Short mmCIF file of C-alpha atoms and ligand atoms in Angstrom, two decimals:
data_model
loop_
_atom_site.label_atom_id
_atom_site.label_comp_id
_atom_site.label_asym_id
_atom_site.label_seq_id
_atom_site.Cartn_x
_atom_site.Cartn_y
_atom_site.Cartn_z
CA UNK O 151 7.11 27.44 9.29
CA UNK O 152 6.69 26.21 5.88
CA UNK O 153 8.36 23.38 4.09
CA UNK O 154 10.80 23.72 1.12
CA UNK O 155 11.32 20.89 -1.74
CA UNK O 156 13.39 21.60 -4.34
CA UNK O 157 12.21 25.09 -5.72
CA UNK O 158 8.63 24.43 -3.98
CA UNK O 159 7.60 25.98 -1.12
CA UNK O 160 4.95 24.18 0.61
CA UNK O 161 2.68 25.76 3.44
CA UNK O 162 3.14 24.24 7.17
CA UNK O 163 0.46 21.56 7.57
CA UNK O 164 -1.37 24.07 10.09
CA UNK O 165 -1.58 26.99 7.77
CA UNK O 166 -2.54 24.86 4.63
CA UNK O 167 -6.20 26.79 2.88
CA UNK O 168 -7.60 23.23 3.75
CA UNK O 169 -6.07 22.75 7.12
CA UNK O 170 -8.51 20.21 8.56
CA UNK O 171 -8.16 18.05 5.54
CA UNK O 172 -6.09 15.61 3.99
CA UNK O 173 -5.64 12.93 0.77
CA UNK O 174 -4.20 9.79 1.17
CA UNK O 175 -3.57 7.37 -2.26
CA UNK O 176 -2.79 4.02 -3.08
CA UNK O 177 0.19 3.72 -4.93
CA UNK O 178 0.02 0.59 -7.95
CA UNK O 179 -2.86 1.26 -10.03
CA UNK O 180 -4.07 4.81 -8.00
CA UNK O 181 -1.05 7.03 -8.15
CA UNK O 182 1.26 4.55 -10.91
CA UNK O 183 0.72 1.85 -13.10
CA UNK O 184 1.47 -1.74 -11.38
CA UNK O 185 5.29 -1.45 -10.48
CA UNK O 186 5.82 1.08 -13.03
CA UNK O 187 6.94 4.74 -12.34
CA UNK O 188 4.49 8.17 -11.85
CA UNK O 189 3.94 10.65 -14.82
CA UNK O 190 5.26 13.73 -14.54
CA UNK O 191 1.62 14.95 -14.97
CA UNK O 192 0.51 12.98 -11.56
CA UNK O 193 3.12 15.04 -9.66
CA UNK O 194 2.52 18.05 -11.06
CA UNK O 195 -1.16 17.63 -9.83
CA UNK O 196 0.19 16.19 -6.13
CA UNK O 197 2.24 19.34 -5.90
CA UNK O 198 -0.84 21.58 -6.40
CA UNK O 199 -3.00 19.78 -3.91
CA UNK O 200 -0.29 19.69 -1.58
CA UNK O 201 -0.40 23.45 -1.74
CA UNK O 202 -4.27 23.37 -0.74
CA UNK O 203 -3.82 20.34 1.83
CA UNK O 204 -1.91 17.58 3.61
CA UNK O 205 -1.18 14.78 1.43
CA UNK O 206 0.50 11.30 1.85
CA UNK O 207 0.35 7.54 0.34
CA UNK O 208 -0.15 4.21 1.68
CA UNK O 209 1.19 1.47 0.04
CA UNK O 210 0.98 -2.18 0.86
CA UNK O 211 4.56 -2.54 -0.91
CA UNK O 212 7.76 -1.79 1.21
CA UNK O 213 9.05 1.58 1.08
CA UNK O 214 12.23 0.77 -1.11
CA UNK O 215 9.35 -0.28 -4.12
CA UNK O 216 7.64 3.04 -3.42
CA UNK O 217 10.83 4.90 -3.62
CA UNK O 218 11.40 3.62 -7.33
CA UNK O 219 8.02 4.39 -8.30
CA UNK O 220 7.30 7.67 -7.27
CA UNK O 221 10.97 9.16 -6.65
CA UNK O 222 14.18 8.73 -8.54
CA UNK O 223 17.78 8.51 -7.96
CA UNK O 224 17.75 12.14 -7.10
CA UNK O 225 14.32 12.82 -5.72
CA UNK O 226 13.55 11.29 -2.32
CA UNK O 227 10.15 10.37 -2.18
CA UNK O 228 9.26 11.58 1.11
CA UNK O 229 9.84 14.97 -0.40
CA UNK O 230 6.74 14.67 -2.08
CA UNK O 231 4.20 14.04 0.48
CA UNK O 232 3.51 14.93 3.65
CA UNK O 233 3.26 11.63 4.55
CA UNK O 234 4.59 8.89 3.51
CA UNK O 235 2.93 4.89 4.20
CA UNK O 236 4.42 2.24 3.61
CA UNK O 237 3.67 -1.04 3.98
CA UNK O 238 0.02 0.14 5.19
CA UNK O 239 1.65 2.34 7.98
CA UNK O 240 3.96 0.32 9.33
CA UNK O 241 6.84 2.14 7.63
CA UNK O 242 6.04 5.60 8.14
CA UNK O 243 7.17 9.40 7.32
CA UNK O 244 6.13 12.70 8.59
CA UNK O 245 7.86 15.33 6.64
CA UNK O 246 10.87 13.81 5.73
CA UNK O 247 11.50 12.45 8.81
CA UNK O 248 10.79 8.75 10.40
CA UNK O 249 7.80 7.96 12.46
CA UNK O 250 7.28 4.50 14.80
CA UNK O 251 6.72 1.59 13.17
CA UNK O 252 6.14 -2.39 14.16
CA UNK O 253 7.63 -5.69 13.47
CA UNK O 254 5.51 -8.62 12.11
CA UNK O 255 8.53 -10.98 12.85
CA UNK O 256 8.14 -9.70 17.10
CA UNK O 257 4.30 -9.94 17.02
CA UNK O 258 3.97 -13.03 15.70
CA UNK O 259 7.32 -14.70 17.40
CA UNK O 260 9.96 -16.95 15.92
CA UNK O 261 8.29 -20.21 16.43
CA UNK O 262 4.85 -19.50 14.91
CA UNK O 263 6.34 -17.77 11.90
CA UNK O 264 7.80 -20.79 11.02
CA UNK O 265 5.13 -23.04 10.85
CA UNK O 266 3.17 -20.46 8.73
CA UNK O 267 6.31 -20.17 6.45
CA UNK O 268 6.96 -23.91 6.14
CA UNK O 269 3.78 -24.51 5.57
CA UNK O 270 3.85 -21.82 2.46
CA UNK O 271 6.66 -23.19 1.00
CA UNK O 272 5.22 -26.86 0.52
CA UNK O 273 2.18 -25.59 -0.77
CA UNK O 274 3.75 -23.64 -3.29
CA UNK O 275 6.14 -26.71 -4.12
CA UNK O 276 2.97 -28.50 -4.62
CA UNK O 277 1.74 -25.99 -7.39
CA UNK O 278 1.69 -26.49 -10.81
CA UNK O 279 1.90 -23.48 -12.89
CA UNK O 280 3.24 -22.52 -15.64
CA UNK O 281 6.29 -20.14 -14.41
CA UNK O 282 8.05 -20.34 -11.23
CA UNK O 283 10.93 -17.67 -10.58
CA UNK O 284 12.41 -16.77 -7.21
CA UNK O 285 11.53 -15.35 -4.20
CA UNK O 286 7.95 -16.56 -3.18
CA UNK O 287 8.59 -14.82 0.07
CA UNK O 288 9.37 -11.34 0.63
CA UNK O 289 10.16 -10.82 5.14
CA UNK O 290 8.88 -6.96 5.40
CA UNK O 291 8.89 -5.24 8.20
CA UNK O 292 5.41 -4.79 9.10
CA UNK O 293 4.37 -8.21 6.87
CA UNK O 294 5.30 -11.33 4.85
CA UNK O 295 3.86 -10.93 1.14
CA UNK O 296 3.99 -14.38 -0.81
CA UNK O 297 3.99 -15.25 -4.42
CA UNK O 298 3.47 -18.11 -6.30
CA UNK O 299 5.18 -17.12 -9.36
CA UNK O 300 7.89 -15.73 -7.02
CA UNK O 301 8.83 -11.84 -6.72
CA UNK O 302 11.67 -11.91 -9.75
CA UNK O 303 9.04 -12.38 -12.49
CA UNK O 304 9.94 -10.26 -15.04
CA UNK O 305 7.04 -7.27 -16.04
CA UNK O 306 5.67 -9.64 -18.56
CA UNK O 307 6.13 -12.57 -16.53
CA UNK O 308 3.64 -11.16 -13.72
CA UNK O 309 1.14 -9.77 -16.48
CA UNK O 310 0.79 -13.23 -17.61
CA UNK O 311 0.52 -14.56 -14.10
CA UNK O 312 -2.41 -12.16 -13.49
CA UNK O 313 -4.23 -13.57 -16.33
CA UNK O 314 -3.50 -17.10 -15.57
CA UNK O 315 -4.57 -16.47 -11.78
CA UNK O 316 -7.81 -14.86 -13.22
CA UNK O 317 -8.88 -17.79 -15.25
CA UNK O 318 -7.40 -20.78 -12.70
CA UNK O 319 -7.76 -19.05 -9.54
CA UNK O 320 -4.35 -19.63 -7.93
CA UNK O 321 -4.04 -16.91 -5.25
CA UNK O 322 -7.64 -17.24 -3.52
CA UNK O 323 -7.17 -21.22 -3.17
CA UNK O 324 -4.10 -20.54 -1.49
CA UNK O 325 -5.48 -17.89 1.02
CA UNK O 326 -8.62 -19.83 1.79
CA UNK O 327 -5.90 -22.94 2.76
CA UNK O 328 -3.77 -20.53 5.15
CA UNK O 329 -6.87 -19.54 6.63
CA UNK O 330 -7.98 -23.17 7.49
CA UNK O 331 -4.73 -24.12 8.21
CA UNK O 332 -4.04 -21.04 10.82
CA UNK O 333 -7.88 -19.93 12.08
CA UNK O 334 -6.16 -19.09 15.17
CA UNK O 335 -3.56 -16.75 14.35
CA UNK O 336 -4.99 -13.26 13.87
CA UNK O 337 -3.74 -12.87 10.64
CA UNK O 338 -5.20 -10.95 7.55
CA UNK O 339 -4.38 -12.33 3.95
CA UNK O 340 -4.91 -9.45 1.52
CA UNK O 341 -4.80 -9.82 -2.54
CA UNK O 342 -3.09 -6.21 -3.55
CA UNK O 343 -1.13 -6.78 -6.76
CA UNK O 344 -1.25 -8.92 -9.66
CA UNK O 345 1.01 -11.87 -8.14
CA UNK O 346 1.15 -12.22 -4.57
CA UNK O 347 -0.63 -11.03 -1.46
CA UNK O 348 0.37 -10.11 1.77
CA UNK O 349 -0.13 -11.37 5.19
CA UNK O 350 -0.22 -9.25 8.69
CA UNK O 351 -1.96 -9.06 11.58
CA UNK O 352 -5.67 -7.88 11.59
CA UNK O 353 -5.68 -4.50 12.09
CA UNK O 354 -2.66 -3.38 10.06
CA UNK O 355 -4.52 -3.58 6.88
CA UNK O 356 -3.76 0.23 5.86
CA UNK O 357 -6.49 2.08 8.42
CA UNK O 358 -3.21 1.39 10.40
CA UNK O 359 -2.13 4.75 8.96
CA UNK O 360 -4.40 6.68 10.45
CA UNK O 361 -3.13 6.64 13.45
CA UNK O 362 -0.38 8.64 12.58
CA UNK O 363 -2.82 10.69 10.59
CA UNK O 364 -4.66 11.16 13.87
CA UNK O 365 -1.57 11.99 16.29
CA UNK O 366 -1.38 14.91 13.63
CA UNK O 367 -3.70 17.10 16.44
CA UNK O 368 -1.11 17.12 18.93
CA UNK O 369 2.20 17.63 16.69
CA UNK O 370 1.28 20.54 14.53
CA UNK O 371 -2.23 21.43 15.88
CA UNK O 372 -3.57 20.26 12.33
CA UNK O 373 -7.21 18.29 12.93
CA UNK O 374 -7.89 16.03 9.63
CA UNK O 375 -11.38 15.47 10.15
CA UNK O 376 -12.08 15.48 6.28
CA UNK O 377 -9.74 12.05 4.93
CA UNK O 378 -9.79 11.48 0.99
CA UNK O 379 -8.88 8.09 0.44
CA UNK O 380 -8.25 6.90 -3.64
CA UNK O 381 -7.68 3.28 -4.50
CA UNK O 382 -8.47 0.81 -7.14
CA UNK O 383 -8.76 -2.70 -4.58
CA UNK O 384 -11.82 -1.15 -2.89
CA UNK O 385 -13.97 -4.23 -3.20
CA UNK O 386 -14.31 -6.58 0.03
CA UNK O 387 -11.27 -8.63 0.04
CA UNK O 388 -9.19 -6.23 -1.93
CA UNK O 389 -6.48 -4.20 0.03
CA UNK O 390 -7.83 -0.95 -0.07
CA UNK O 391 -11.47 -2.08 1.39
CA UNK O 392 -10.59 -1.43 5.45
CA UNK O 393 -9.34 2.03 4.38
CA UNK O 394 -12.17 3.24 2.07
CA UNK O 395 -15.05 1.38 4.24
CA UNK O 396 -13.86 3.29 7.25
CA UNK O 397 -15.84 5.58 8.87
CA UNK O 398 -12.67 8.08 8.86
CA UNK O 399 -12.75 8.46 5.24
CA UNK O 400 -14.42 9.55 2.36
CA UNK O 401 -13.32 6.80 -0.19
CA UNK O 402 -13.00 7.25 -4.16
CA UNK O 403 -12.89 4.16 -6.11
CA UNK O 404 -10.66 4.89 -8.83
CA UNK O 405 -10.30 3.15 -11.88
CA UNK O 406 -6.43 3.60 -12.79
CA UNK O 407 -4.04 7.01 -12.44
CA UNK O 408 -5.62 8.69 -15.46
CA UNK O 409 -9.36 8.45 -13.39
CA UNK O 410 -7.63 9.48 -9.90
CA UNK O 411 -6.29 12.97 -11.66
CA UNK O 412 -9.49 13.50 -13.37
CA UNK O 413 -11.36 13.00 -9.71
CA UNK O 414 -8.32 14.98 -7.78
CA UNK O 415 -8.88 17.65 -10.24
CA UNK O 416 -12.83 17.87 -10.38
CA UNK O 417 -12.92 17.50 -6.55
CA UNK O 418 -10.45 19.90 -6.02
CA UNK O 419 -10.47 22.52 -8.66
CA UNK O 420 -7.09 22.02 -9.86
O1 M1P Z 181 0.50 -2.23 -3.62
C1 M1P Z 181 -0.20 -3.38 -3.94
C2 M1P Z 181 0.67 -4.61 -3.84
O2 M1P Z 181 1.79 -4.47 -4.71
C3 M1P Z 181 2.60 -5.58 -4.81
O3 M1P Z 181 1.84 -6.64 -5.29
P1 M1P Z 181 2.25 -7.53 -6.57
O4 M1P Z 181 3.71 -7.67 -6.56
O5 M1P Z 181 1.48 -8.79 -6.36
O6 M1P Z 181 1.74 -6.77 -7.78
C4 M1P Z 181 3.15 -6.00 -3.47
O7 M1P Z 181 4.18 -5.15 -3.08
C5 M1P Z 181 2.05 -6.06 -2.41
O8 M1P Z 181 2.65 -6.18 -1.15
C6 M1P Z 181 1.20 -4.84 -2.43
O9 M1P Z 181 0.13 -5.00 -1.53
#
């Protein structure tokens, strides 16, 4: 059976040309700018590879941020890959339709979450910086993801944030403290974006994903044993390190969108 968006027909993930393999991309900064919407170029190139093999995303961001970026009011974004990640896994889709996912607030229980969370909040009270806006916490499903400058900064607001954190080192201070603070919680504190990073349990950093990549075998009979991986955070430390260091991928360090089409199109022949 094949799959039908829009006016494309799509082969069934079994009877792709490249049936054992698949390409999975970062979304800010790999498949969009930061927060910013995809070119109609980048899915014009996603549609062709997705006619060779399996593709999907994994974002750290929740899925409504991912739905903004690379959909639109009329195109639902898990029409456009085969899989869709969010919030490293956690949030998942399989062709359109919902797959498992996990709760950071059950894992890590009421009473512990608050003490991490209270203790967030008075360390950010005790920042000076230049901006503060609203929302230093964002509850996800899968993760919290904190913010200094607080997640209504305007565009500008965060680009200047980014700079400032760059030359004063706000965000890494504040990790390092967590971690001191919390050695014995199991959690991971990951820098993704340019004015917050998120915190989850080690182990859902986004190899999560490939778990559902891997339960592939037994739904459709389609083996990846070849994963692409693209991302820009590859570095130790930066959110897309687990993923590209892991022995189940082959990871591509890209630079920004424009570099991931030119290496999707080189590697692929599109
Ligand atoms: O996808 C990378 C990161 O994007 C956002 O980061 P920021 O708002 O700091 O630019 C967040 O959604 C974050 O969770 C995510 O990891």
């Amino acid at each position: 059976m094949s799959t039908i968006q829009g006016a494309t027909v799509y082969p069934a993930l079994e009877n792709r040309p490249l049936k054992d393999t698949i390409c999975l991309f970062d979304v800010d900064n790999t498949l969009t700018p930061a927060r910013r919407p995809v070119t109609p170029e980048m899915l014009q190139v996603l549609s062709q590879l997705r006619q060779k093999c399996a593709i999907g995303y994994v974002g750290g961001s929740d899925f409504s941020k991912q739905q903004e970026q690379l959909g639109s009011s009329s195109v639902d974004v898990t029409s456009l890959f085969d899989f869709c990640f969010a919030e490293n896994g956690l949030t998942a889709y399989r062709l359109g339709k919902p797959l498992a996912g996990n709760s950071f607030i059950e894992w890590i229980g009421e009473e512990k979450y608050q003490k991490l969370v209270n203790f967030i909040l008075r360390y950010i009270a005790d920042l000076e910086i230049p901006k503060k806006r609203g929302t230093f916490i964002e509850f996800r499903n899968g993760m919290i993801n904190v913010s200094p400058i607080g997640r209504n900064a305007s565009n500008d607001e965060r680009h200047d944030f980014q700079e400032y954190d760059k030359v004063h080192s706000i965000r890494q201070p504040f990790v390092d403290a967590l971690k001191k603070e919390f050695p014995d919680y199991g959690l991971t504190f990951s820098i993704g974006g340019q004015i917050s990073f998120d915190v989850f349990p080690t182990g859902w950093d986004k190899t999560y994903c490939l778990t559902h990549v891997a339960a592939e075998k037994k739904i459709s009979g389609a083996d990846y044993k070849t994963i692409h991986f693209f991302g820009d955070k590859t570095y130790p430390g930066g959110n897309d390190w687990e993923i590209y260091d892991d022995s189940r991928t082959i990871g591509h360090a890209v630079q920004d969108p424009e570099d991931c089409l030119k290496q999707v199109r080189e590697l692929f022949q599109l």
